[in-house]
């Protein structure tokens, strides 16, 4: 590989170093510290009531200057106390457990039965939703908004609903119906059904026993009290999210929404909610419904409150002596691709798949995810699936790699002529480059061919990284030995002598973030170093120094990467060394790997010998 090749590769590698290094060692820690400070403040201040849905105009539009009205001032010391403070209807399915609050008819207590907080099988299951006023309040609410100027008494967050019918527990087989009588001729019913996974079907019915027609606008909202801890990594969004008709994919980070305060999307369609790394909560009207959507932020005391809500633009007219109803949906659960895709297909939700942030290379990420899950079904281990994907990627790129290494072998054969040109024209750089190009043309050599395998595999690497980082299937997925979570960094650390020294070096100021270096990152660094020694060192001393230090830099950088990605990179390096060895041997090039490795240890005494002479 000549200096042009190395310059291109060097530019790509340095770009990756800057990109990942800045996020991990500068921007990431700063944002994480800020999020921790926000979390501490939120915990110190008792949670307040959530935002009210603003009044509406005749077409359901939410005025930008509408005043938000607090619905309740009650606060609780902990989640269990908040749950015990009101009558509830239990939720019990294979995937979900929790309850519906009869005060306000809110879905505000939800736990994910299949997922735990840590790899310890006895750790608590994941809590998704919590009541308002409890630490980390997070809930879903439905209701009716009146037209501007109307005085109709409607149920709000303080209204106490009654359970109607024989069903006393919401299960996948038994929906529940709640009832509220406003005492002025309107009887409200809310039937809540739940499938076997994470989709609630909400049917709101209004019975009008009065003498005049009533027009009401159905609404739904997701409210989160307090800023949750987020990873703030650039490849995945955490925060308010939606797909809103011609606005397409809409997303706001929590700190962005704090600055904007309120963002309206009038007369649109679609759905919206709040997404975490592995979980999401969203409200979804019927796919053909026209809605006014809003992302909003407010604060009560020092507690930030985030809301995503919609109000339908067409009123539901309840005739005198008659009834009317509207149906909508709630997704609240784990971001499982197969489940979300099935909902999108079955109900026609617009691009619901974007609940999962597939990243910039989604056209590669989604097939990569499918391939990993399919291989997992065959091999029974996601680590083995990662190794198998690496082999498949290598096989796909084999023809390109074969041509590349063949060209590199040809360049090795003409290396004496290249050195002669460099020596003869060392004072005339343009003439040297011209002579080199003529030599390449004569020997039919493409000097950039060695770069293509690296350049083309960068999107593949990034797609795999995204899959490992965001896929809930990879969460807590074990490999072998000490790797019990492929989505987390290697838990071993050379700076604690792999657990023999009882201290946390990462707690040290300034340098602590660099002091996590496990066994698999070390293996990756060694394989990368061996791969670089497959070729002679570059003649330029600066390039040689950079290439010598590159495995060390990448080893420390990947110490904080998910173990699954580090395993992929180490295995990919090993396959690359083997592949390049055989291809170049087959094309008659001399491959002196062991000699190059030994030479790297012989370089140190050479300056001393020269100085003596």
Coordinates of C-alpha atoms in Angstrom, one line a residue, residues 380-592:
X380 CA -28.9 -19.8 20.3
X381 CA -26.4 -17.2 21.3
X382 CA -26.1 -13.6 20.1
X383 CA -22.3 -13.6 20.4
X384 CA -22.1 -16.5 18.0
X385 CA -24.6 -14.7 15.8
X386 CA -22.2 -11.7 15.7
X387 CA -19.3 -14.0 14.7
X388 CA -21.4 -15.6 12.0
X389 CA -22.5 -12.1 10.7
X390 CA -18.8 -11.2 10.4
X391 CA -18.1 -14.3 8.3
X392 CA -21.1 -13.5 6.1
X393 CA -19.9 -9.9 5.6
X394 CA -16.4 -11.1 4.8
X395 CA -17.9 -13.5 2.2
X396 CA -20.0 -10.8 0.6
X397 CA -16.9 -8.5 0.2
X398 CA -14.6 -11.3 -0.8
X399 CA -14.5 -10.4 -4.5
X400 CA -13.7 -6.8 -3.7
X401 CA -11.1 -7.8 -1.1
X402 CA -9.6 -10.3 -3.6
X403 CA -9.1 -7.6 -6.2
X404 CA -7.8 -5.2 -3.6
X405 CA -5.2 -7.6 -2.2
X406 CA -4.2 -8.6 -5.7
X407 CA -3.5 -5.0 -6.5
X408 CA -1.6 -4.7 -3.3
X409 CA 0.5 -7.7 -4.3
X410 CA 1.2 -6.1 -7.7
X411 CA 2.3 -3.0 -5.8
X412 CA 4.7 -5.1 -3.8
X413 CA 6.2 -6.5 -6.9
X414 CA 7.0 -3.0 -8.3
X415 CA 8.1 -1.6 -5.0
X416 CA 11.8 -1.6 -6.1
X417 CA 10.8 0.6 -9.1
X418 CA 8.8 2.8 -6.9
X419 CA 11.7 3.4 -4.5
X420 CA 14.0 4.1 -7.4
X421 CA 11.5 6.7 -8.7
X422 CA 11.3 8.3 -5.2
X423 CA 15.1 8.4 -4.9
X424 CA 15.6 9.7 -8.4
X425 CA 13.0 12.5 -8.2
X426 CA 13.0 13.2 -4.5
X427 CA 13.6 16.9 -5.2
X428 CA 10.8 17.2 -7.8
X429 CA 7.6 16.1 -6.2
X430 CA 5.2 16.7 -9.2
X431 CA 7.6 14.7 -11.5
X432 CA 7.7 12.0 -8.9
X433 CA 3.9 11.8 -8.8
X434 CA 3.7 11.8 -12.6
X435 CA 6.2 8.9 -12.8
X436 CA 4.3 7.0 -10.2
X437 CA 1.1 7.3 -12.1
X438 CA 2.7 6.2 -15.3
X439 CA 4.1 3.1 -13.5
X440 CA 0.6 2.4 -12.1
X441 CA -0.9 2.7 -15.6
X442 CA 1.8 0.5 -17.1
X443 CA 1.3 -2.3 -14.5
X444 CA -2.5 -1.8 -14.4
X445 CA -2.5 -1.0 -10.7
X446 CA -5.2 1.0 -9.0
X447 CA -3.4 2.7 -6.1
X448 CA -6.7 3.3 -4.2
X449 CA -7.9 -0.3 -4.4
X450 CA -6.5 -1.1 -1.0
X451 CA -8.8 1.5 0.5
X452 CA -12.1 0.3 -0.8
X453 CA -12.5 -2.7 1.5
X454 CA -12.0 -0.4 4.5
X455 CA -14.2 2.4 3.2
X456 CA -17.1 0.1 2.2
X457 CA -17.1 -1.8 5.5
X458 CA -17.3 1.4 7.6
X459 CA -21.1 1.7 7.0
X460 CA -21.4 -2.0 7.8
X461 CA -19.5 -1.6 11.0
X462 CA -21.5 1.4 11.9
X463 CA -24.8 -0.4 11.2
X464 CA -23.7 -3.4 13.4
X465 CA -22.7 -1.0 16.1
X466 CA -26.2 0.7 15.9
X467 CA -27.9 -2.7 16.1
X468 CA -25.9 -3.8 19.2
X469 CA -26.4 -0.4 20.8
X470 CA -30.2 0.0 20.3
X471 CA -31.6 -3.5 19.9
X472 CA -33.5 -4.7 22.9
X473 CA -32.7 -8.3 21.8
X474 CA -29.0 -7.6 22.5
X475 CA -29.8 -6.1 26.0
X476 CA -28.5 -8.6 28.6
X477 CA -27.7 -11.1 25.9
X478 CA -24.8 -13.3 27.2
X479 CA -21.8 -14.6 25.3
X480 CA -19.5 -17.0 27.1
X481 CA -17.4 -16.6 30.2
X482 CA -17.5 -13.2 31.8
X483 CA -19.5 -11.5 29.1
X484 CA -23.1 -11.6 30.3
X485 CA -24.3 -8.6 28.4
X486 CA -23.2 -8.0 24.9
X487 CA -24.7 -4.5 24.9
X488 CA -22.6 -3.4 27.8
X489 CA -18.8 -2.9 28.0
X490 CA -16.5 -5.7 28.9
X491 CA -16.8 -5.8 32.8
X492 CA -13.2 -6.7 33.4
X493 CA -10.5 -4.1 33.8
X494 CA -6.8 -4.4 33.6
X495 CA -6.4 -1.4 36.0
X496 CA -8.0 -3.4 38.8
X497 CA -5.9 -6.5 37.8
X498 CA -9.2 -7.9 36.7
X499 CA -10.9 -7.5 40.1
X500 CA -8.0 -8.3 42.4
X501 CA -7.6 -4.6 43.5
X502 CA -10.8 -3.3 45.1
X503 CA -11.0 0.2 43.7
X504 CA -12.7 2.1 40.9
X505 CA -10.2 3.8 38.7
X506 CA -12.9 5.4 36.6
X507 CA -13.8 7.6 39.6
X508 CA -10.5 9.4 39.2
X509 CA -10.9 13.0 37.9
X510 CA -9.8 13.9 34.3
X511 CA -8.3 10.5 33.4
X512 CA -10.9 8.2 35.0
X513 CA -12.9 7.9 31.8
X514 CA -9.9 6.4 30.0
X515 CA -9.2 3.7 32.7
X516 CA -11.6 1.0 31.7
X517 CA -9.8 -1.6 29.6
X518 CA -11.1 -5.1 29.6
X519 CA -9.9 -8.4 28.2
X520 CA -11.8 -8.2 24.9
X521 CA -10.6 -4.7 24.1
X522 CA -7.0 -6.0 24.7
X523 CA -7.6 -8.9 22.3
X524 CA -9.0 -6.5 19.7
X525 CA -5.9 -4.2 20.1
X526 CA -3.5 -7.1 19.6
X527 CA -5.4 -8.3 16.5
X528 CA -5.4 -4.8 15.1
X529 CA -1.6 -4.5 15.7
X530 CA -1.0 -7.8 14.0
X531 CA -3.1 -6.7 11.1
X532 CA -1.0 -3.6 10.6
X533 CA 2.2 -5.6 10.8
X534 CA 1.1 -7.6 7.8
X535 CA 2.5 -4.7 5.7
X536 CA 5.9 -3.1 6.0
X537 CA 5.9 0.2 7.9
X538 CA 5.3 3.4 5.8
X539 CA 8.5 5.2 4.8
X540 CA 7.3 8.5 6.2
X541 CA 8.3 8.6 9.9
X542 CA 5.2 10.6 11.0
X543 CA 2.8 8.1 9.3
X544 CA 4.8 5.2 10.8
X545 CA 4.4 6.7 14.3
X546 CA 0.7 7.3 13.9
X547 CA 0.1 3.7 12.6
X548 CA 2.2 2.3 15.5
X549 CA 0.0 4.2 18.1
X550 CA -3.3 3.6 16.4
X551 CA -3.9 0.1 17.9
X552 CA -3.2 1.6 21.3
X553 CA -5.6 4.5 20.8
X554 CA -8.4 2.2 19.5
X555 CA -7.9 -0.2 22.4
X556 CA -8.6 2.5 24.9
X557 CA -11.4 3.9 22.9
X558 CA -13.2 0.6 22.5
X559 CA -12.8 -0.2 26.2
X560 CA -16.2 1.7 26.7
X561 CA -17.9 0.2 23.6
X562 CA -20.4 -2.6 23.9
X563 CA -18.6 -6.0 24.2
X564 CA -20.5 -7.4 21.2
X565 CA -18.9 -4.7 19.0
X566 CA -15.5 -5.3 20.4
X567 CA -15.8 -9.0 19.8
X568 CA -16.9 -8.3 16.2
X569 CA -13.9 -6.1 15.6
X570 CA -11.4 -8.6 17.1
X571 CA -12.9 -11.4 15.0
X572 CA -13.0 -9.3 11.9
X573 CA -9.3 -8.4 12.3
X574 CA -8.4 -12.0 12.7
X575 CA -10.3 -13.0 9.5
X576 CA -8.8 -10.0 7.7
X577 CA -5.3 -11.1 8.6
X578 CA -6.0 -14.7 7.4
X579 CA -7.7 -13.5 4.3
X580 CA -5.0 -11.1 3.3
X581 CA -2.2 -13.6 4.0
X582 CA -3.6 -16.3 1.7
X583 CA -4.7 -13.9 -1.1
X584 CA -1.4 -12.1 -1.3
X585 CA 0.5 -15.4 -1.1
X586 CA -1.5 -16.7 -4.0
X587 CA -0.6 -13.7 -6.0
X588 CA 3.1 -14.2 -5.4
X589 CA 3.7 -11.4 -2.9
X590 CA 6.1 -11.8 -0.1
X591 CA 4.2 -11.7 3.2
X592 CA 6.7 -11.4 6.1

